[in-house]
mmCIF file of C-alpha atoms and ligand atoms in Angstrom:
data_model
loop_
_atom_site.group_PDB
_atom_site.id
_atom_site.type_symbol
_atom_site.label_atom_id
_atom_site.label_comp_id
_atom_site.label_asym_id
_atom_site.label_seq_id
_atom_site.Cartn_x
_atom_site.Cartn_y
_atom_site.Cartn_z
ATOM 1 C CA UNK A 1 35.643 -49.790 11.263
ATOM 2 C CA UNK A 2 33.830 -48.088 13.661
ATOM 3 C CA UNK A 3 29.784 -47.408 12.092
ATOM 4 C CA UNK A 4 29.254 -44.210 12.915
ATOM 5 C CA UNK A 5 32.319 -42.984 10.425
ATOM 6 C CA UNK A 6 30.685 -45.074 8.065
ATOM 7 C CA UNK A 7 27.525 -43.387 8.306
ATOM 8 C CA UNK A 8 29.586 -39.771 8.568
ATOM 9 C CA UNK A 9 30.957 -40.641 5.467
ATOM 10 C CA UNK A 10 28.108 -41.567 3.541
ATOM 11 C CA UNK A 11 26.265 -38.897 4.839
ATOM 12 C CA UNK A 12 28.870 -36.356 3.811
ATOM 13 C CA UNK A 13 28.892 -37.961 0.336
ATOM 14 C CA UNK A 14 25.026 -38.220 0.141
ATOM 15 C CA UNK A 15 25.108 -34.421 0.835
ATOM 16 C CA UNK A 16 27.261 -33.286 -2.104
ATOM 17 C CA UNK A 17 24.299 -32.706 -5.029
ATOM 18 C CA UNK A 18 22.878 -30.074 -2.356
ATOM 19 C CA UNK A 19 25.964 -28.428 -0.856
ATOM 20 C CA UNK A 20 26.309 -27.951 -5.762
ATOM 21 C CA UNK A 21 22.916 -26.884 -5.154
ATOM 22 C CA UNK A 22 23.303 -23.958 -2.335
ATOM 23 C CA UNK A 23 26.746 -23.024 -3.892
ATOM 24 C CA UNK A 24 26.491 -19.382 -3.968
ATOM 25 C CA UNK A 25 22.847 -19.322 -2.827
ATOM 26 C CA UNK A 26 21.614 -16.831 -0.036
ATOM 27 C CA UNK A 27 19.726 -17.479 2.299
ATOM 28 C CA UNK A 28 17.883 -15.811 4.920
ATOM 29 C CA UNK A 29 17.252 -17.574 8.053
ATOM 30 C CA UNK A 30 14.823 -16.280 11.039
ATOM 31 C CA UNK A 31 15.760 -17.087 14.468
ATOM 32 C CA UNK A 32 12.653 -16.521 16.346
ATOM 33 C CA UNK A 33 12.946 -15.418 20.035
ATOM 34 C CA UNK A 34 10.605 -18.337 21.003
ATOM 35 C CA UNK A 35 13.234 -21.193 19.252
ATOM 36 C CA UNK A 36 16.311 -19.995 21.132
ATOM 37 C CA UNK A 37 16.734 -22.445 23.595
ATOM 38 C CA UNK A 38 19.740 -23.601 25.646
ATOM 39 C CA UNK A 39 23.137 -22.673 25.173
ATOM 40 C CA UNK A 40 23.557 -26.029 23.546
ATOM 41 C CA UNK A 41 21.111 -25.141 21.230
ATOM 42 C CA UNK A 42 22.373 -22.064 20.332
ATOM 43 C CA UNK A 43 25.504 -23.733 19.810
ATOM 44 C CA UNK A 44 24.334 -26.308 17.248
ATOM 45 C CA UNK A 45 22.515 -23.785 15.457
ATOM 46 C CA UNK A 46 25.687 -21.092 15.195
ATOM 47 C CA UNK A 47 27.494 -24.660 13.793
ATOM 48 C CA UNK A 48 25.186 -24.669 11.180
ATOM 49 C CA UNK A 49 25.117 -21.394 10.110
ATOM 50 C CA UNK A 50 29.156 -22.078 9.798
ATOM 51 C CA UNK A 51 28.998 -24.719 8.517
ATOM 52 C CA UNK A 52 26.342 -22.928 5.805
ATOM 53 C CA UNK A 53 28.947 -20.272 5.065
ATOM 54 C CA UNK A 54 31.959 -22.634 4.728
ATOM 55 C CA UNK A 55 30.069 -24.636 1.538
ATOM 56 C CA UNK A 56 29.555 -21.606 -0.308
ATOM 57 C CA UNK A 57 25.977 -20.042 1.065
ATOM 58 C CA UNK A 58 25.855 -16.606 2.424
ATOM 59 C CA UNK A 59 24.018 -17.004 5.325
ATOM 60 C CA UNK A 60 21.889 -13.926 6.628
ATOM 61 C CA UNK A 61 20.109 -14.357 10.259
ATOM 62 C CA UNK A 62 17.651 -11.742 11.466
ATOM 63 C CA UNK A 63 16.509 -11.894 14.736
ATOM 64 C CA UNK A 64 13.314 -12.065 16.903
ATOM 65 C CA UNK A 65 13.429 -11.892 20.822
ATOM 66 C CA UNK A 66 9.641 -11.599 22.067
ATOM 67 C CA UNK A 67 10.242 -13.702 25.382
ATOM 68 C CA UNK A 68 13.740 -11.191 26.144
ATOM 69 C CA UNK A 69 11.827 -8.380 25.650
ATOM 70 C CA UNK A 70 8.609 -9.208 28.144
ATOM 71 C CA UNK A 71 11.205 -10.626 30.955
ATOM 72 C CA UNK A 72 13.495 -7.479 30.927
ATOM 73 C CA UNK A 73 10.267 -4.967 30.812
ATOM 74 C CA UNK A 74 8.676 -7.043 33.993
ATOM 75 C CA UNK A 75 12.240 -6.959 36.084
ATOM 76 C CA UNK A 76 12.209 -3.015 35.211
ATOM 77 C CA UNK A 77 8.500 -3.079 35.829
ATOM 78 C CA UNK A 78 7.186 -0.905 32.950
ATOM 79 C CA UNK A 79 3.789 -2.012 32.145
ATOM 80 C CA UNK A 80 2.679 -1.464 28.848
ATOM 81 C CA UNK A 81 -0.909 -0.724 26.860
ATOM 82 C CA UNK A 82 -2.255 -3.482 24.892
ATOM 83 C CA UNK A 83 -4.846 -2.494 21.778
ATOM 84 C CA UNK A 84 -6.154 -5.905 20.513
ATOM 85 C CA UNK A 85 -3.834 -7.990 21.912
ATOM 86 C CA UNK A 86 -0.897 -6.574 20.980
ATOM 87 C CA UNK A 87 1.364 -4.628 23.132
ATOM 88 C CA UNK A 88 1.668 -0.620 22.373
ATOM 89 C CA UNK A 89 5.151 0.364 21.780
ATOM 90 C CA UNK A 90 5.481 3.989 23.410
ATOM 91 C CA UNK A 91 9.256 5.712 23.857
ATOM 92 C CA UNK A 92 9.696 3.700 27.093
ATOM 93 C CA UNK A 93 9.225 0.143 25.973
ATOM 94 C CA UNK A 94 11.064 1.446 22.496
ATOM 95 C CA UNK A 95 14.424 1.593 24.491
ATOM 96 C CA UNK A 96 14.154 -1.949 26.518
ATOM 97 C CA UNK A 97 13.468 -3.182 22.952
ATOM 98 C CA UNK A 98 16.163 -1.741 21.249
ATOM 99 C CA UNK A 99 18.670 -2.081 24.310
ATOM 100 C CA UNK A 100 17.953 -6.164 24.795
ATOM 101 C CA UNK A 101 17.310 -6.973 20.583
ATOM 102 C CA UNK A 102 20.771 -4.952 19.412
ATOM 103 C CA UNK A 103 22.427 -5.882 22.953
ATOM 104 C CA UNK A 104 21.764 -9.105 24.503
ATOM 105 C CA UNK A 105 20.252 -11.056 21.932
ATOM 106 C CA UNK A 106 22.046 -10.015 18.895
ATOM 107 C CA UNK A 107 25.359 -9.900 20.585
ATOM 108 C CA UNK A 108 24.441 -13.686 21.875
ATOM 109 C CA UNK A 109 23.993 -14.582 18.299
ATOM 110 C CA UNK A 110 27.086 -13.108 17.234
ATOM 111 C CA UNK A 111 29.251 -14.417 19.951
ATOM 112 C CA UNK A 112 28.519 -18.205 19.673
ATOM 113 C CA UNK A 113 28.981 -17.974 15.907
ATOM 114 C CA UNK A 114 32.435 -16.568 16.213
ATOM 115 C CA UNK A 115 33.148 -19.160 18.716
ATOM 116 C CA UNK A 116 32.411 -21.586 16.177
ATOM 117 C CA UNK A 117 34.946 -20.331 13.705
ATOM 118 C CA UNK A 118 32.424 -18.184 11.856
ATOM 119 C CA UNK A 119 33.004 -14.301 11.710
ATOM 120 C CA UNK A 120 29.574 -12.729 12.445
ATOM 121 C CA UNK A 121 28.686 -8.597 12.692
ATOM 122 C CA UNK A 122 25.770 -7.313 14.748
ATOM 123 C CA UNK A 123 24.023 -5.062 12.719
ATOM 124 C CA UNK A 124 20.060 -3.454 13.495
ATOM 125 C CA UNK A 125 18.110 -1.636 10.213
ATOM 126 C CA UNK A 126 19.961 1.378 11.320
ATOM 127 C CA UNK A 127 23.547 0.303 10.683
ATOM 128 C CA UNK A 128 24.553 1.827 6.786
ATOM 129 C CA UNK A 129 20.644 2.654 6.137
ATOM 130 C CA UNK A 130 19.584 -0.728 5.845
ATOM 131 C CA UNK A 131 16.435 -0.366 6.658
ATOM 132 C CA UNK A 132 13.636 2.830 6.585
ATOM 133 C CA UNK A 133 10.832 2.370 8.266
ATOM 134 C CA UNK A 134 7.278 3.813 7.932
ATOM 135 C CA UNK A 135 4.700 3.852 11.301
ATOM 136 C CA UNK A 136 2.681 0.050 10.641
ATOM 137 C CA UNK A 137 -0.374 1.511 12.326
ATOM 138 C CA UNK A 138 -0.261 4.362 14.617
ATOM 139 C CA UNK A 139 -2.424 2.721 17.484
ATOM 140 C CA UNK A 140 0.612 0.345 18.196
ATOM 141 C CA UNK A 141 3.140 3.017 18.663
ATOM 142 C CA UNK A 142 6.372 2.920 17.633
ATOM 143 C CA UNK A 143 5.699 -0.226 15.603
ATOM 144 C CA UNK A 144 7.332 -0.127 11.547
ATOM 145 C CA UNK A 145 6.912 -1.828 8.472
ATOM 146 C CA UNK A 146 10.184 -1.877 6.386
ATOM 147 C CA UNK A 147 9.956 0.718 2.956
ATOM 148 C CA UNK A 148 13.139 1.653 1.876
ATOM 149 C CA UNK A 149 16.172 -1.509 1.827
ATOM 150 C CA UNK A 150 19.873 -0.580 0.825
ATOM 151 C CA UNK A 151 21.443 -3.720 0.514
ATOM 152 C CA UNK A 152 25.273 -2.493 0.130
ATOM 153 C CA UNK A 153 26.544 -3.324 3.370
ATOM 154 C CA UNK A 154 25.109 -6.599 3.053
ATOM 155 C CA UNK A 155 26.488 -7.329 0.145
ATOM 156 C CA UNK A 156 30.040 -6.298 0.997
ATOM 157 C CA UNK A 157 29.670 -8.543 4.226
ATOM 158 C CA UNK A 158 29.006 -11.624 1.707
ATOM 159 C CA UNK A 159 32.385 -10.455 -0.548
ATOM 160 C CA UNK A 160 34.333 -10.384 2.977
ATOM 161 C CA UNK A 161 32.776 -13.813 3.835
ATOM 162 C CA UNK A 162 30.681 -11.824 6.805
ATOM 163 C CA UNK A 163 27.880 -13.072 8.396
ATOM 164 C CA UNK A 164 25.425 -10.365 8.767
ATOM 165 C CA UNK A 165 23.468 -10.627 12.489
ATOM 166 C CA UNK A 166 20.195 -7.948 12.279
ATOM 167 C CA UNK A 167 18.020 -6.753 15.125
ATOM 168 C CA UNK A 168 14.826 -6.316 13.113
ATOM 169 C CA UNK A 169 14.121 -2.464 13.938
ATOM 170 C CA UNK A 170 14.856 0.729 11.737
ATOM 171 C CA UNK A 171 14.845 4.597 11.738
ATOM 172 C CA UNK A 172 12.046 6.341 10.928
ATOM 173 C CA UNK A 173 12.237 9.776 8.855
ATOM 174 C CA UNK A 174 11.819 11.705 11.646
ATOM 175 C CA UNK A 175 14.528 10.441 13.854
ATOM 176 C CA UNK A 176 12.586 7.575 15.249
ATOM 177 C CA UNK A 177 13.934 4.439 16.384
ATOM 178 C CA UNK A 178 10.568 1.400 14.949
ATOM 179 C CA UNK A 179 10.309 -1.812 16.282
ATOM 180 C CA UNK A 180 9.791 -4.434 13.200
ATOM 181 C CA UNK A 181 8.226 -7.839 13.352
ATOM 182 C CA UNK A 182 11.549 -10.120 12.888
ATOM 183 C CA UNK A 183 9.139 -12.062 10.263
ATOM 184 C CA UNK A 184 8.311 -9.060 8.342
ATOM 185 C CA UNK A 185 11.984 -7.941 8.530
ATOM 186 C CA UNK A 186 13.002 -11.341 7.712
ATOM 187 C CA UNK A 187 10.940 -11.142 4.309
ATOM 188 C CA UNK A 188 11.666 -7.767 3.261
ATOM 189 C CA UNK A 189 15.265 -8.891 3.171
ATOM 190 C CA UNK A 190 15.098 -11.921 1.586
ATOM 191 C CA UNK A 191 12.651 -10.363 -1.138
ATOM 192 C CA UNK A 192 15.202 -7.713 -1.816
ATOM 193 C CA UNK A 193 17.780 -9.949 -2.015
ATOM 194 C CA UNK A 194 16.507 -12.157 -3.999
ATOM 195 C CA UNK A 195 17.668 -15.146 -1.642
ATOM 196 C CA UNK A 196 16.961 -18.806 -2.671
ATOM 197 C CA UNK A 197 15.589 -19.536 0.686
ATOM 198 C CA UNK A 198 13.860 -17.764 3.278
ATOM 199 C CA UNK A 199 13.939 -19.999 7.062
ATOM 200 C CA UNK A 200 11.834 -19.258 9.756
ATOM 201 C CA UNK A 201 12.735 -20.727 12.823
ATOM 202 C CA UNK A 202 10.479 -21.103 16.007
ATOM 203 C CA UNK A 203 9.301 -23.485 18.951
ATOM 204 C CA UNK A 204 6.624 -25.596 16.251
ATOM 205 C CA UNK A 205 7.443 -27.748 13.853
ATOM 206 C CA UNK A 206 5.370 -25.905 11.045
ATOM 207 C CA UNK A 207 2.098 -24.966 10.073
ATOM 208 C CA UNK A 208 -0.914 -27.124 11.897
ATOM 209 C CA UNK A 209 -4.172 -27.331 9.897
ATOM 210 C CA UNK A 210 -7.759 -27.520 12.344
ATOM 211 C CA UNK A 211 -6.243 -31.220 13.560
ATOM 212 C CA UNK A 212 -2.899 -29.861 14.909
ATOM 213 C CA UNK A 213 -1.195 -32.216 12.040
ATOM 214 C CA UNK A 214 1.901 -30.280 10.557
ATOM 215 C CA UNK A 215 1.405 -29.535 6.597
ATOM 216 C CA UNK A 216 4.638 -30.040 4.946
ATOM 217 C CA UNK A 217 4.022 -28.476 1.636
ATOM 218 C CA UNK A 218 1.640 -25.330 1.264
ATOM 219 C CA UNK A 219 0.390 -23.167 -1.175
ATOM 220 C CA UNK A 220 -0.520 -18.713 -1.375
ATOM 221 C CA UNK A 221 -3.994 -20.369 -1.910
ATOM 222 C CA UNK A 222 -4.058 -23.061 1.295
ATOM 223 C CA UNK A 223 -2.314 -20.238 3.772
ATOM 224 C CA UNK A 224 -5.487 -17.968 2.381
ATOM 225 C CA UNK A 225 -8.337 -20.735 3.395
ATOM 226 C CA UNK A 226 -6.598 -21.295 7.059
ATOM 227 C CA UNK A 227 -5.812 -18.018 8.077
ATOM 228 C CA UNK A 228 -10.235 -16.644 7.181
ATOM 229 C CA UNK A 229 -10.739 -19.655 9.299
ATOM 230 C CA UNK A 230 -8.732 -18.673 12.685
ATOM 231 C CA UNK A 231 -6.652 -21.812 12.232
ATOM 232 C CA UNK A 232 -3.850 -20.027 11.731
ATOM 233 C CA UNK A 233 -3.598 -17.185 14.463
ATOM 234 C CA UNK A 234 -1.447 -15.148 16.848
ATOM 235 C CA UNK A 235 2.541 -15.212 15.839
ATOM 236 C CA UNK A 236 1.327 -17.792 12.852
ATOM 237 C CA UNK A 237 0.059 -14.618 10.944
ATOM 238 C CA UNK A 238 2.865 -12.731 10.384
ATOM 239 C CA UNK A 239 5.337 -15.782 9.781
ATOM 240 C CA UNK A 240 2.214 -17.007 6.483
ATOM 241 C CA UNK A 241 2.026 -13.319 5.499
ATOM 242 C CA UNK A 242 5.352 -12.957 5.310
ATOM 243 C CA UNK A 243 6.123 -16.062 3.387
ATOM 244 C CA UNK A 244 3.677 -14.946 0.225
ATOM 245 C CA UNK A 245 5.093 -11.192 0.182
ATOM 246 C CA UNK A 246 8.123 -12.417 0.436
ATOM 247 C CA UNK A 247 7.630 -15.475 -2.719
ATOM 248 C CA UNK A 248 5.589 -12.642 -4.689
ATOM 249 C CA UNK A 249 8.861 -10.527 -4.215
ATOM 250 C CA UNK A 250 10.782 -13.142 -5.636
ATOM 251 C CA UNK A 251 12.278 -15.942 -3.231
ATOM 252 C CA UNK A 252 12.314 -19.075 -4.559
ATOM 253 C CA UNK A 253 11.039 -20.865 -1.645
ATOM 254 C CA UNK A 254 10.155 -20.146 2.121
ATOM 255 C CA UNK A 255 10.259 -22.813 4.940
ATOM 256 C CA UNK A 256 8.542 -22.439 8.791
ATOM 257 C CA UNK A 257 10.269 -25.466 10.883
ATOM 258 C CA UNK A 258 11.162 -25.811 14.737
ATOM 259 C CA UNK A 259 14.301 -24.028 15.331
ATOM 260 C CA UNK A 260 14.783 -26.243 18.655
ATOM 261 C CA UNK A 261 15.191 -29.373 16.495
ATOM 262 C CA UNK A 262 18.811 -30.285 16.297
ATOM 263 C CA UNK A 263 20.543 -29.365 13.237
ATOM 264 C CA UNK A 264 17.032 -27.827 11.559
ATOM 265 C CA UNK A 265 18.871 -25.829 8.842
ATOM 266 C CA UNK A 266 21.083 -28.403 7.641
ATOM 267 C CA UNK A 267 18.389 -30.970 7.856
ATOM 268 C CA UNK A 268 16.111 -28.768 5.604
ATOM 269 C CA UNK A 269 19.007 -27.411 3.131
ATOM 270 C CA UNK A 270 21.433 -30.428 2.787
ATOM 271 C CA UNK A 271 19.282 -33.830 3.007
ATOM 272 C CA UNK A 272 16.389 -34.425 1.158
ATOM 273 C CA UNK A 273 14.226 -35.275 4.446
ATOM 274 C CA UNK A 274 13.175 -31.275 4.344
ATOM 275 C CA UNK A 275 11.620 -30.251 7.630
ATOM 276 C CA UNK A 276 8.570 -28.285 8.604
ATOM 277 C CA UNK A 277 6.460 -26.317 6.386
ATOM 278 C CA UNK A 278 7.749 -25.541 2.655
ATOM 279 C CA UNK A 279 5.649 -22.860 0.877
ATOM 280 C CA UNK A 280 6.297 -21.966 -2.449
ATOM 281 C CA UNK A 281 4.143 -20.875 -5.448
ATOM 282 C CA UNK A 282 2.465 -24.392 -7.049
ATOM 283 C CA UNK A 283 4.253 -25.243 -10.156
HETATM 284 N N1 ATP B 301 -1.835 -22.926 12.582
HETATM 285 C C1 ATP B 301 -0.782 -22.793 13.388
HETATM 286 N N2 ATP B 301 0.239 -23.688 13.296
HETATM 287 C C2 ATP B 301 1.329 -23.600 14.091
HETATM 288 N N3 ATP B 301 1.501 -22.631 15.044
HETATM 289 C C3 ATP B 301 0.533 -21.697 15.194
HETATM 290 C C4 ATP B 301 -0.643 -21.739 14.373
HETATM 291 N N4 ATP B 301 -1.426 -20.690 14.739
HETATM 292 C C5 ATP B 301 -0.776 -20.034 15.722
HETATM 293 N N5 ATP B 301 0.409 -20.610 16.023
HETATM 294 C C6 ATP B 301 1.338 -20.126 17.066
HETATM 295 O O1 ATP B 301 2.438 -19.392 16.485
HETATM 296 C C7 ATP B 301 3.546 -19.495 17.388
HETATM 297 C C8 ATP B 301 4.871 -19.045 16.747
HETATM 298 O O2 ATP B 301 4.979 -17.626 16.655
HETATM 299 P P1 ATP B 301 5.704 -16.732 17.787
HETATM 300 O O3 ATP B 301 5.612 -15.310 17.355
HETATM 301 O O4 ATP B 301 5.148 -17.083 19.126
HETATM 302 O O5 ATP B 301 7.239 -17.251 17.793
HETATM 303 P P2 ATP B 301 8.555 -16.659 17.043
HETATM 304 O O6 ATP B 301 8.138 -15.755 15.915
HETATM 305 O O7 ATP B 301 9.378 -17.848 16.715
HETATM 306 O O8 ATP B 301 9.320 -15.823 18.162
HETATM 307 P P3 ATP B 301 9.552 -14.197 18.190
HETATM 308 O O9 ATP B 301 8.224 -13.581 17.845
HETATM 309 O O10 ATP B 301 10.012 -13.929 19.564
HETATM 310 O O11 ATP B 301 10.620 -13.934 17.182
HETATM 311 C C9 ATP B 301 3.502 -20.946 17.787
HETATM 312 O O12 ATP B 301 4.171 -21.198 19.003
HETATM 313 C C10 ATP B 301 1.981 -21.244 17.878
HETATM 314 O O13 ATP B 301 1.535 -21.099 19.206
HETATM 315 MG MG1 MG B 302 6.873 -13.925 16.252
#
């Protein structure tokens, strides 16, 4: 017989204490603007998230879409403030942001898991009041932080075997439309939730101490030390921040991996390889 069935097989039968594990489990996976690659890669990673929801997980994906976002603003040539280093979100650059995170990318998302058998919905914080936001620091613009969370469309995508897509922004109480760190988002959600798992994908393959080696197991304590130091810096922050609110809050585990690697979900949930960075409170 031919040895790649063989090794199918066995690896389908090696896999069955963690699809008993993830049975029923949530989890919350990140796809970060900068790990969406080619369409192949987009393709492997919708078959995962299929595949996720066929063994029993309910599978939510919120979005990021940084590189979408600077490309469209430069074709339509709006140039935008920056305070610190990061970019000032004023009404203008609020509507490219809204128009290519709940358009393009989410809709891209959506489509190539349906076309792998899946049945996804596009949703944004706005859609059933998922998320209210309040202003994150008023020097940044139209920037939010997530305060309120209803959960019950969310929940009534899971009974319908749904697989809820979300463009990380959210109204504000005064009509406003907030941008929202797709980390951030990411967290709040899986916090209320209470999901099992919390992945965040991107374009490393986890957290690099001062010698750019990847640590594959960190602590609320560890993150602390590297981030005073500057090893940890730019779109590192918010990914480590997010991971302790979001352990404090109540998930079990959070993981920070390279979204570009083939099959990186199913590699970190089904075999016991794990990938990337695993943070979770020491026990
Ligand atoms: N200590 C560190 N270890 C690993 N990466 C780090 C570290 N400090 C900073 N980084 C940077 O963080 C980046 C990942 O965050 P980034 O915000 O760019 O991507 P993303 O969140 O996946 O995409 P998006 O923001 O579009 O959703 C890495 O590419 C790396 O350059
Ligand atoms: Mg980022």
């Amino acid at each position: 017989m031919n040895s790649d069935w063989l090794t199918t097989a066995s690896t389908l039968s090696k896999a069955l204490p963690y699809l008993q594990r993830y049975d029923g489990a949530t989890v919350v996976i990140k796809f970060g603007g900068h790990a969406m690659g080619s369409d192949e890669a987009m393709e492997t990673f919708a078959r995962d998230i299929v595949l996720m929801q066929q063994v029993g997980v309910n599978p939510v994906i919120v979005h990021g879409g940084g590189p979408m976002i600077n490309k469209m603003l430069e074709r339509l040539n709006i140039k935008s403030e920056f305070v610190d280093g990061k970019r000032v979100t004023d009404a203008a650059t609020m509507e490219v942001v809204e128009m290519v995170l709940s358009g393009l990318v989410n809709k891209r998302i959506v489509q190539a898991i349906n076309a792998q058998g899946g049945r996804a919905v596009g949703l944004s914080g706005k859609d059933a009041n998922l998320i209210t936001c309040d202003p994150a620091d008023p020097k940044l613009g139209l920037v939010g932080i997530p305060r309120d969370i209803d959960p019950t469309l969310l929940n009534k995508l899971f009974e319908a075997d749904m697989i809820p897509v979300i463009a990380p922004l959210g109204a504000g109480d005064n009509g406003e439309t907030f941008n929202i760190n797709g980390d951030t988002m990411a967290g709040s959600i899986a916090a209320n939730l209470k999901a099992d798992r919390l992945l965040l994908l991107t374009d490393v393959s986890g957290v690099k101490n001062a010698k750019g080696e990847v640590l594959t197991e960190l602590t609320p304590e560890k993150i602390r030390d590297l981030t005073a130091s500057g090893v940890i810096a730019g779109g590192m922050i918010p990914k480590t921040e997010t991971a302790l609110t979001a352990i404090e809050g109540g998930v079990r585990a959070v993981v920070i991996l390279d979204g570009r690697a083939p099959n990186a979900c199913l590699l970190e949930l089904f075999t016991d390889h794990g990938a990337g960075s695993l943070i979770r409170i020491p026990t």
